[in-house]
PDB file of C-alpha atoms in Angstrom:
ATOM      1  CA  GLY A   1       0.098   0.095   0.188  1.00  0.00           C
ATOM      2  CA  ASP A   2       0.642   3.616  -0.198  1.00  0.00           C
ATOM      3  CA  ASN A   3      -0.116   4.733   3.185  1.00  0.00           C
ATOM      4  CA  ILE A   4      -2.309   7.693   2.103  1.00  0.00           C
ATOM      5  CA  ASN A   5      -3.726   7.746   5.700  1.00  0.00           C
ATOM      6  CA  ALA A   6      -6.959  10.274   6.956  1.00  0.00           C
ATOM      7  CA  GLU A   7      -5.116  13.794   5.887  1.00  0.00           C
ATOM      8  CA  GLY A   8      -4.699  12.024   2.354  1.00  0.00           C
ATOM      9  CA  CYS A   9      -8.837  10.529   2.183  1.00  0.00           C
ATOM     10  CA  ARG A  10      -9.352  13.811   2.822  1.00  0.00           C
ATOM     11  CA  TYR A  11      -7.848  15.226   0.014  1.00  0.00           C
ATOM     12  CA  LEU A  12      -9.600  12.266  -1.796  1.00  0.00           C
ATOM     13  CA  ALA A  13     -12.784  13.331  -0.882  1.00  0.00           C
ATOM     14  CA  GLU A  14     -12.636  16.928  -1.985  1.00  0.00           C
ATOM     15  CA  ALA A  15     -11.477  15.585  -5.706  1.00  0.00           C
ATOM     16  CA  LEU A  16     -14.307  12.902  -5.369  1.00  0.00           C
ATOM     17  CA  ARG A  17     -16.812  15.859  -4.780  1.00  0.00           C
ATOM     18  CA  VAL A  18     -16.044  17.929  -7.937  1.00  0.00           C
ATOM     19  CA  ASN A  19     -14.903  15.126 -10.149  1.00  0.00           C
ATOM     20  CA  ASP A  20     -17.473  12.556 -12.800  1.00  0.00           C
ATOM     21  CA  SER A  21     -15.464  10.754 -15.051  1.00  0.00           C
ATOM     22  CA  LEU A  22     -13.677   8.532 -12.090  1.00  0.00           C
ATOM     23  CA  ARG A  23     -14.712   4.579 -12.129  1.00  0.00           C
ATOM     24  CA  LEU A  24     -12.877   2.761  -9.908  1.00  0.00           C
ATOM     25  CA  LEU A  25     -10.779   3.860  -6.576  1.00  0.00           C
ATOM     26  CA  MET A  26      -8.879   0.760  -5.741  1.00  0.00           C
ATOM     27  CA  ILE A  27      -6.784   2.413  -2.514  1.00  0.00           C
ATOM     28  CA  GLY A  28      -6.629  -1.207  -0.356  1.00  0.00           C
ATOM     29  CA  GLN A  29      -3.588  -1.554   2.429  1.00  0.00           C
ATOM     30  CA  ASN A  30      -3.530   1.721   2.978  1.00  0.00           C
ATOM     31  CA  GLY A  31      -3.967   1.778   6.787  1.00  0.00           C
ATOM     32  CA  ILE A  32      -7.081   4.479   6.229  1.00  0.00           C
ATOM     33  CA  GLY A  33      -8.470   3.234   9.451  1.00  0.00           C
ATOM     34  CA  ASP A  34     -11.513   4.969  10.199  1.00  0.00           C
ATOM     35  CA  ASP A  35     -11.063   8.592  10.103  1.00  0.00           C
ATOM     36  CA  GLY A  36      -9.660   8.156   6.401  1.00  0.00           C
ATOM     37  CA  CYS A  37     -12.753   6.161   5.522  1.00  0.00           C
ATOM     38  CA  ARG A  38     -15.344   9.017   7.002  1.00  0.00           C
ATOM     39  CA  ASN A  39     -13.283  11.461   5.607  1.00  0.00           C
ATOM     40  CA  LEU A  40     -13.001   9.882   2.175  1.00  0.00           C
ATOM     41  CA  CYS A  41     -17.427   8.845   2.748  1.00  0.00           C
ATOM     42  CA  GLU A  42     -18.111  12.427   2.763  1.00  0.00           C
ATOM     43  CA  GLY A  43     -16.974  12.849  -0.991  1.00  0.00           C
ATOM     44  CA  LEU A  44     -18.669   9.619  -1.994  1.00  0.00           C
ATOM     45  CA  LEU A  45     -21.998  11.141  -0.678  1.00  0.00           C
ATOM     46  CA  VAL A  46     -22.574  13.381  -3.619  1.00  0.00           C
ATOM     47  CA  ASN A  47     -20.139  11.912  -6.162  1.00  0.00           C
ATOM     48  CA  THR A  48     -21.836  10.059  -9.215  1.00  0.00           C
ATOM     49  CA  SER A  49     -19.278   8.665 -10.952  1.00  0.00           C
ATOM     50  CA  LEU A  50     -17.632   6.189  -8.533  1.00  0.00           C
ATOM     51  CA  THR A  51     -19.190   2.655  -9.708  1.00  0.00           C
ATOM     52  CA  TYR A  52     -16.193   0.591  -8.171  1.00  0.00           C
ATOM     53  CA  LEU A  53     -14.357   1.440  -4.713  1.00  0.00           C
ATOM     54  CA  GLY A  54     -11.583  -1.066  -3.379  1.00  0.00           C
ATOM     55  CA  LEU A  55     -11.166  -0.652   0.664  1.00  0.00           C
ATOM     56  CA  GLY A  56      -9.795  -4.082   1.746  1.00  0.00           C
ATOM     57  CA  SER A  57      -7.040  -4.166   4.005  1.00  0.00           C
ATOM     58  CA  ASN A  58      -7.496  -1.153   5.123  1.00  0.00           C
ATOM     59  CA  ASN A  59      -7.966  -1.384   9.500  1.00  0.00           C
ATOM     60  CA  ILE A  60     -11.384   0.067   8.943  1.00  0.00           C
ATOM     61  CA  GLN A  61     -13.232  -0.938  11.939  1.00  0.00           C
ATOM     62  CA  ASN A  62     -17.220  -0.425  12.924  1.00  0.00           C
ATOM     63  CA  GLN A  63     -16.983   3.290  12.804  1.00  0.00           C
ATOM     64  CA  GLY A  64     -15.739   3.443   9.317  1.00  0.00           C
ATOM     65  CA  LEU A  65     -18.617   0.598   7.949  1.00  0.00           C
ATOM     66  CA  MET A  66     -21.295   2.612   9.167  1.00  0.00           C
ATOM     67  CA  HIS A  67     -19.708   5.891   7.110  1.00  0.00           C
ATOM     68  CA  VAL A  68     -19.541   3.240   4.271  1.00  0.00           C
ATOM     69  CA  CYS A  69     -23.550   2.155   5.204  1.00  0.00           C
ATOM     70  CA  GLN A  70     -24.505   5.906   4.944  1.00  0.00           C
ATOM     71  CA  VAL A  71     -22.857   5.640   1.644  1.00  0.00           C
ATOM     72  CA  LEU A  72     -24.597   3.040   0.135  1.00  0.00           C
ATOM     73  CA  ARG A  73     -28.117   4.579   1.643  1.00  0.00           C
ATOM     74  CA  SER A  74     -27.393   7.145  -1.207  1.00  0.00           C
ATOM     75  CA  ASN A  75     -25.199   6.878  -3.677  1.00  0.00           C
ATOM     76  CA  SER A  76     -27.097   4.955  -6.405  1.00  0.00           C
ATOM     77  CA  ALA A  77     -23.799   5.043  -8.859  1.00  0.00           C
ATOM     78  CA  LEU A  78     -21.441   2.358  -6.163  1.00  0.00           C
ATOM     79  CA  ILE A  79     -22.100  -1.004  -8.102  1.00  0.00           C
ATOM     80  CA  ASP A  80     -19.109  -2.761  -6.309  1.00  0.00           C
ATOM     81  CA  ILE A  81     -17.361  -2.677  -2.882  1.00  0.00           C
ATOM     82  CA  ASP A  82     -14.568  -4.593  -1.850  1.00  0.00           C
ATOM     83  CA  LEU A  83     -14.662  -4.553   1.966  1.00  0.00           C
ATOM     84  CA  SER A  84     -12.359  -7.256   2.739  1.00  0.00           C
ATOM     85  CA  VAL A  85     -10.046  -7.996   5.233  1.00  0.00           C
ATOM     86  CA  ASN A  86     -11.276  -5.316   7.807  1.00  0.00           C
ATOM     87  CA  GLY A  87     -12.394  -5.493  11.937  1.00  0.00           C
ATOM     88  CA  PHE A  88     -15.744  -5.138  11.683  1.00  0.00           C
ATOM     89  CA  THR A  89     -18.016  -6.534  14.480  1.00  0.00           C
ATOM     90  CA  ASN A  90     -21.611  -8.384  14.390  1.00  0.00           C
ATOM     91  CA  VAL A  91     -23.138  -5.604  15.233  1.00  0.00           C
ATOM     92  CA  CYS A  92     -22.203  -3.846  12.190  1.00  0.00           C
ATOM     93  CA  TYR A  93     -23.142  -6.654   9.656  1.00  0.00           C
ATOM     94  CA  GLU A  94     -26.937  -5.925  11.472  1.00  0.00           C
ATOM     95  CA  LYS A  95     -26.491  -2.642  10.468  1.00  0.00           C
ATOM     96  CA  LEU A  96     -25.477  -3.710   7.023  1.00  0.00           C
ATOM     97  CA  SER A  97     -28.062  -5.430   6.707  1.00  0.00           C
ATOM     98  CA  GLU A  98     -30.457  -3.371   7.128  1.00  0.00           C
ATOM     99  CA  VAL A  99     -28.800  -1.076   4.294  1.00  0.00           C
ATOM    100  CA  LEU A 100     -28.090  -3.935   1.632  1.00  0.00           C
ATOM    101  CA  ARG A 101     -31.835  -4.772   1.983  1.00  0.00           C
ATOM    102  CA  ASP A 102     -32.787  -0.966   0.868  1.00  0.00           C
ATOM    103  CA  ASN A 103     -30.114  -0.758  -1.774  1.00  0.00           C
ATOM    104  CA  CYS A 104     -30.851  -1.566  -5.434  1.00  0.00           C
ATOM    105  CA  SER A 105     -27.508  -0.479  -7.088  1.00  0.00           C
ATOM    106  CA  LEU A 106     -24.602  -2.857  -5.554  1.00  0.00           C
ATOM    107  CA  THR A 107     -24.394  -6.091  -7.564  1.00  0.00           C
ATOM    108  CA  VAL A 108     -20.980  -7.017  -6.123  1.00  0.00           C
ATOM    109  CA  MET A 109     -19.907  -7.012  -2.061  1.00  0.00           C
ATOM    110  CA  ARG A 110     -16.600  -8.700  -1.412  1.00  0.00           C
ATOM    111  CA  LEU A 111     -16.269  -9.036   2.424  1.00  0.00           C
ATOM    112  CA  GLN A 112     -13.934 -11.509   2.584  1.00  0.00           C
ATOM    113  CA  SER A 113     -11.542 -12.833   5.533  1.00  0.00           C
ATOM    114  CA  ASN A 114     -13.427 -10.546   7.794  1.00  0.00           C
ATOM    115  CA  GLN A 115     -14.139 -12.957  10.770  1.00  0.00           C
ATOM    116  CA  ILE A 116     -17.653 -12.694  10.351  1.00  0.00           C
ATOM    117  CA  MET A 117     -19.333 -15.047  13.183  1.00  0.00           C
ATOM    118  CA  GLN A 118     -22.471 -16.824  13.354  1.00  0.00           C
ATOM    119  CA  ASP A 119     -24.973 -14.156  14.488  1.00  0.00           C
ATOM    120  CA  GLY A 120     -23.125 -11.412  11.737  1.00  0.00           C
ATOM    121  CA  LEU A 121     -23.516 -14.209   8.756  1.00  0.00           C
ATOM    122  CA  ALA A 122     -27.476 -14.387   9.883  1.00  0.00           C
ATOM    123  CA  HIS A 123     -28.082 -11.379   9.828  1.00  0.00           C
ATOM    124  CA  LEU A 124     -26.266 -10.548   5.788  1.00  0.00           C
ATOM    125  CA  CYS A 125     -28.611 -13.706   4.538  1.00  0.00           C
ATOM    126  CA  GLU A 126     -31.754 -11.909   6.108  1.00  0.00           C
ATOM    127  CA  ALA A 127     -31.002  -9.013   4.095  1.00  0.00           C
ATOM    128  CA  LEU A 128     -29.787 -11.551   0.677  1.00  0.00           C
ATOM    129  CA  GLN A 129     -33.053 -12.555   1.061  1.00  0.00           C
ATOM    130  CA  VAL A 130     -35.066  -9.402  -0.330  1.00  0.00           C
ATOM    131  CA  ASN A 131     -31.826  -7.626  -2.106  1.00  0.00           C
ATOM    132  CA  SER A 132     -32.751  -8.083  -5.769  1.00  0.00           C
ATOM    133  CA  THR A 133     -29.674  -6.482  -7.185  1.00  0.00           C
ATOM    134  CA  LEU A 134     -26.843  -8.205  -5.176  1.00  0.00           C
ATOM    135  CA  THR A 135     -24.799 -10.907  -7.872  1.00  0.00           C
ATOM    136  CA  LEU A 136     -22.135 -11.609  -6.309  1.00  0.00           C
ATOM    137  CA  PHE A 137     -21.487 -11.902  -2.230  1.00  0.00           C
ATOM    138  CA  ASP A 138     -17.597 -12.500  -2.227  1.00  0.00           C
ATOM    139  CA  LEU A 139     -17.344 -14.662   1.602  1.00  0.00           C
ATOM    140  CA  HIS A 140     -14.082 -16.208   1.260  1.00  0.00           C
ATOM    141  CA  GLY A 141     -11.823 -16.852   4.202  1.00  0.00           C
ATOM    142  CA  ASN A 142     -14.256 -16.766   6.786  1.00  0.00           C
ATOM    143  CA  ASN A 143     -14.339 -20.010   8.620  1.00  0.00           C
ATOM    144  CA  PHE A 144     -17.510 -20.586   8.953  1.00  0.00           C
ATOM    145  CA  GLU A 145     -19.154 -23.460  11.191  1.00  0.00           C
ATOM    146  CA  PRO A 146     -21.363 -26.436   9.250  1.00  0.00           C
ATOM    147  CA  GLU A 147     -24.223 -24.343  10.884  1.00  0.00           C
ATOM    148  CA  ALA A 148     -24.103 -20.995   9.098  1.00  0.00           C
ATOM    149  CA  TYR A 149     -24.404 -21.917   5.678  1.00  0.00           C
ATOM    150  CA  ALA A 150     -28.082 -23.481   7.070  1.00  0.00           C
ATOM    151  CA  HIS A 151     -28.150 -19.323   6.359  1.00  0.00           C
ATOM    152  CA  LEU A 152     -26.422 -19.016   3.552  1.00  0.00           C
ATOM    153  CA  SER A 153     -29.014 -22.021   2.382  1.00  0.00           C
ATOM    154  CA  LYS A 154     -31.969 -20.150   3.114  1.00  0.00           C
ATOM    155  CA  ALA A 155     -30.438 -16.412   1.393  1.00  0.00           C
ATOM    156  CA  LEU A 156     -29.863 -18.295  -1.423  1.00  0.00           C
ATOM    157  CA  CYS A 157     -32.940 -20.299  -2.157  1.00  0.00           C
ATOM    158  CA  ALA A 158     -34.929 -17.311  -1.942  1.00  0.00           C
ATOM    159  CA  ASN A 159     -33.050 -15.032  -3.832  1.00  0.00           C
ATOM    160  CA  SER A 160     -32.919 -16.257  -7.238  1.00  0.00           C
ATOM    161  CA  SER A 161     -30.730 -13.053  -8.462  1.00  0.00           C
ATOM    162  CA  MET A 162     -27.742 -14.323  -6.691  1.00  0.00           C
ATOM    163  CA  MET A 163     -25.496 -15.878  -9.062  1.00  0.00           C
ATOM    164  CA  GLY A 164     -22.957 -16.472  -6.254  1.00  0.00           C
ATOM    165  CA  SER A 165     -22.109 -16.550  -2.499  1.00  0.00           C
ATOM    166  CA  GLY A 166     -18.112 -17.065  -2.726  1.00  0.00           C
ATOM    167  CA  THR A 167     -17.963 -19.228   0.587  1.00  0.00           C
ATOM    168  CA  MET A 168     -16.972 -22.022  -1.855  1.00  0.00           C
ATOM    169  CA  ARG A 169     -14.616 -23.159  -4.486  1.00  0.00           C
ATOM    170  CA  PRO A 170     -15.132 -25.258  -7.422  1.00  0.00           C
ATOM    171  CA  LEU A 171     -12.659 -27.818  -7.419  1.00  0.00           C
ATOM    172  CA  PRO A 172     -10.031 -28.056 -10.057  1.00  0.00           C
TER     173      PRO A 172
END
């Protein structure tokens, strides 16, 4: 990563407020944390062009995810977001689930290796049952207990728009 940090995200947010041509922003592995995520999200609240946001491996915790949830509530341009390898707790997955129930633009969400527990997965799967735009929900590397797959199975049976959950890989 390039260690953009919170201050760098403030500058990026300024650019996102006025830029109408940028489609992809990949700033993974930069340690932006919650403060950087907050700064970035301030620009994303008004941006209408960005379709992919890569925030993987950025030490974003609960507060940062709450800012992302605000963006997902109002920004209809984002269709693909990567929040993999961050540090969210089950409480945040409940809030994210609430947002995903109503979001009509996101088609891809990546939550790889976030140590999602069974309760967090249950919340997310409740949203997957009603969200008709998500086609890929990537959960690789979360090491679910076998019982957790009951939640995922119920969601996939109820939602015919899902092309894949990303929890299992095909054999070579």
